[in-house]
Structure formats: structure tokens, C-alpha cells
Amino acid sequence: MMRNAVARWWSRQGDHYRALESCRQKDPQVLLGAGMFLSILDQTQKQTSCHAIAKAKLGDWQSALALASRLKPDRHTPQMYGVLAPAVPEEVLSMLPQTDHLTPVKAYCESHLGRRSNHHTASLPHLHRLYAALKCGNLSSAKKILAEAYARQGLEPVSRGITEEGIDLHELYVPQTAAQTRHGPLISVVMTAYNEERWIQAAVRSLLRQTWQNLEIIIIDDGSTDRTRSIIQNIAQRDDRVRCVTLPKNIGLWAAKNVGIALADGEFVTMHDADDWSHPRKLADQVAPLLRNTNLQATSSHYMRIDEETGHPFTRDARNFLRWNPSSFLVRRSALQRIGNFYRHLLGADCEFIARLELFYGPRAHKRLKPALYSIGLNRSTSLSNLFRQSEGNQGALKRCQDWENWRNLHLGERQQPGTIGFGATPTFRTI
């Protein structure tokens, strides 16, 4: 018991590898924090909410619901209902315990099912109220709530962006009220694009409007067959901070990112998706801690996703629409020489990449900014992760979980035998 208590303490500190070693990869709470859902299901001695969450993450909603209905509340009950609600809101609403901790989950279910409007309920998080307002078509309330959300987070609010079609990335605009920085270190922003003609202009425009002006935007056109290339080239002709690199054929997301990183000249390097919009303060706020603390190697921030079809906020955890954004990772270029490249064939390779930096430099070398709406991105049925999730028999969810467990174990092996992974390394994964 003492071993597990120590392991859980390390887990809460964000040191997942020390936590996993302390509990010998046996404690479900530690495994949950490390995202090792398959290993949780191997622990069969006592079924907990951690097991229900793991089943849900694998897409086994009915087994997860059946288990949830038999469990007594514990500290992970809100998360359990949070991950179940987006998939089975009707069932979750019928079984939710009456507790304040679950109010956001209940509000999500009611809004999703059209049961009532929650956008006037001041006690709810702003983004839950925004979701409710958009679901019932109250655009004036939605605009006010979104502005309030930015003000509450200490960011300049958008002056437009809410339309009849929901939140429109092309219409999002923040009046330039913060001072611009032109003489700081160069930041290289790597963006990959494959057939992104519909969204890439909004993404690049949001970067060009950053208050941190000393940046280069390296766009890797990964063999697009639509107008993506011409759109990028037109933007590059108007602003010499934009560089267009055209690949003769599609090589895949992570390989294309590696190409962009190799071309980066900045002291700092970050990624940006071609279908994301970023607040003008994003880069300035992320680089500031790195300039103050030379021991810090990287920062990251948060974002909200919206459904491509409806323009409404989207989440896979009904407790919150604001989630950590791995694509926001901004890192010293010098650190990349040690941690190496993205692994090309992983689902969730960006999370492994970030965890690898924390493995080599320690978890405190990476600072996650206080949650704020720095970016808005799309949830699309054609995204790499969603295509796998939609595969037959939950094979996509299983593949992602297998990949995650594999790289976690690879990292644990590096701690025990340094030199296993590093620059240019090709990982050897065990089959689960």
C-alpha cells in the first residue's frame, strides 16, 4: 500500500516513469495517469472506475456502462462519466449521481440531447455555456459567452467568429491590442498540409497576426492534389516569413513534420496544424517562460476543438471542452538534437515526442501554460486519429492504445539502460 501511495504521488507530480517504476506497473490509478489502458485491464483483482475508463477508451461502451452501473463513487468517477457522456449521453444522464462534481457532465448531456438550454447558468464553465447557446441557436449569447471566456483567461477577446454555422475559423478575429515583439529570438513554426485548401489560409493568417513577429512559417505541402500548394505560394509571395516546401508525393504526417524540423532555423521550434486557429498571444506567451528560465526546454498550451460540420465545441470528455494541445509544443531547437525526430508509424506520435523530452530532461523541463483558449481546432472525420477510431471492430482504438503502451515501455527501458533511444533511432516495439 505504501508503494502505491508513493507511486500515486509521483503520478500527480507528472513524473509518470518514476510512478510506474514505484508501483511496478500494477496500480490502476498510476496506469490511468500514464494512459496505459491495456495494462489497466490486465489488473483484474478489483474492478474500479479506472477499468471502466479503460474500456471506454477502447471503444467498448456497453461493457464500460455495465461496469459503471455497478461501481460505488470514487475519485475517478467524474472522469469515468466524462469519457462516457459524448458517446452515450442518454444512458449517462439516466445514471448520473447527484453531485456538484458531475454538474458539467449533466449539463453536457442535456445540451447534447436538446433537453434544455444551460447557457444562462452562471455556475457552469464558460465553454459548456457556449456549447449550450450554440446548440439552441442563441448566437448573441454565444458571442457574449466566448468574449467572457477570453476575458476570464486574461486574453483579448475575439470581436467576431460566431456565425449561423457556429464558430468559423475564417471569421475569428482579435483586434490587435497587445504590443508586438519584433526583435526577440526567431521561432520556427512547422505546418504540414495535405489537401487543406479549405482551412490553411485561416491557420496561416492567425500565425501572421501573432504579437511575436519574428517567426518563420515552414509549410510542408505533403503531396496535395487540391489547391493547397497554390494558396501557400500566394501567401508566401505576400509575406517572406512564409516558406513553402512541396514534396513530390505524400510521405505521411510525422515524416513531413521531420522534414520541416530539419529546415528550421529558429532558436525555438513549434508545430501548428493546418486546420487550427491561434490567438495572437499564443507564441509570445509560450516563449516567455523559456526566455526567463534557461533550464526550461519546452512549453505547451491548450485549445478547444469544434466539429467541422456544426461549428459547435467538441470534446471526448464532457467535464471540459478545453484540453491540452500536443501540437502547441514549443521547444528549444538545441533540445531536438538530443531527443531526435517523430516516430513515423505511431498513432499519437506527438505525445511520445513530448514524453521523450520529459524522459531525457525531466518532467519539469516542460511547462504547460495555465489552461486558456490559445487555439481553436477542428474535429474532422478525415483526421488520422478519427479514421483509425472508425475502423471495424474498434481496431483503431486498440492500435492507438497498443502504440501508447509500446512507447511507454520503450521509455522505461531507456531509464534502465540509457542509449536505447535518441537521435535518429528506430524503435523496436513489442506486440501486445
Short mmCIF file of C-alpha atoms in Angstrom, two decimals, residues 169 191 196 199-200 203 272-277 376-380:
data_model
loop_
_atom_site.label_atom_id
_atom_site.label_comp_id
_atom_site.label_asym_id
_atom_site.label_seq_id
_atom_site.Cartn_x
_atom_site.Cartn_y
_atom_site.Cartn_z
CA LEU A 169 -12.19 29.74 -38.22
CA MET A 191 2.97 23.22 -40.52
CA GLU A 196 -6.06 21.59 -46.78
CA TRP A 199 -8.66 25.76 -43.88
CA ILE A 200 -5.00 26.54 -44.40
CA ALA A 203 -4.41 28.87 -39.98
CA HIS A 272 0.84 24.18 -35.88
CA ASP A 273 -1.93 22.19 -37.54
CA ALA A 274 -3.20 23.41 -40.91
CA ASP A 275 -6.78 23.43 -39.61
CA ASP A 276 -6.15 25.31 -36.34
CA TRP A 277 -6.61 28.99 -35.48
CA ILE A 376 -9.29 26.50 -31.74
CA GLY A 377 -9.02 23.43 -33.95
CA LEU A 378 -11.27 21.17 -35.96
CA ASN A 379 -12.51 17.71 -35.17
CA ARG A 380 -12.76 16.09 -38.59
#
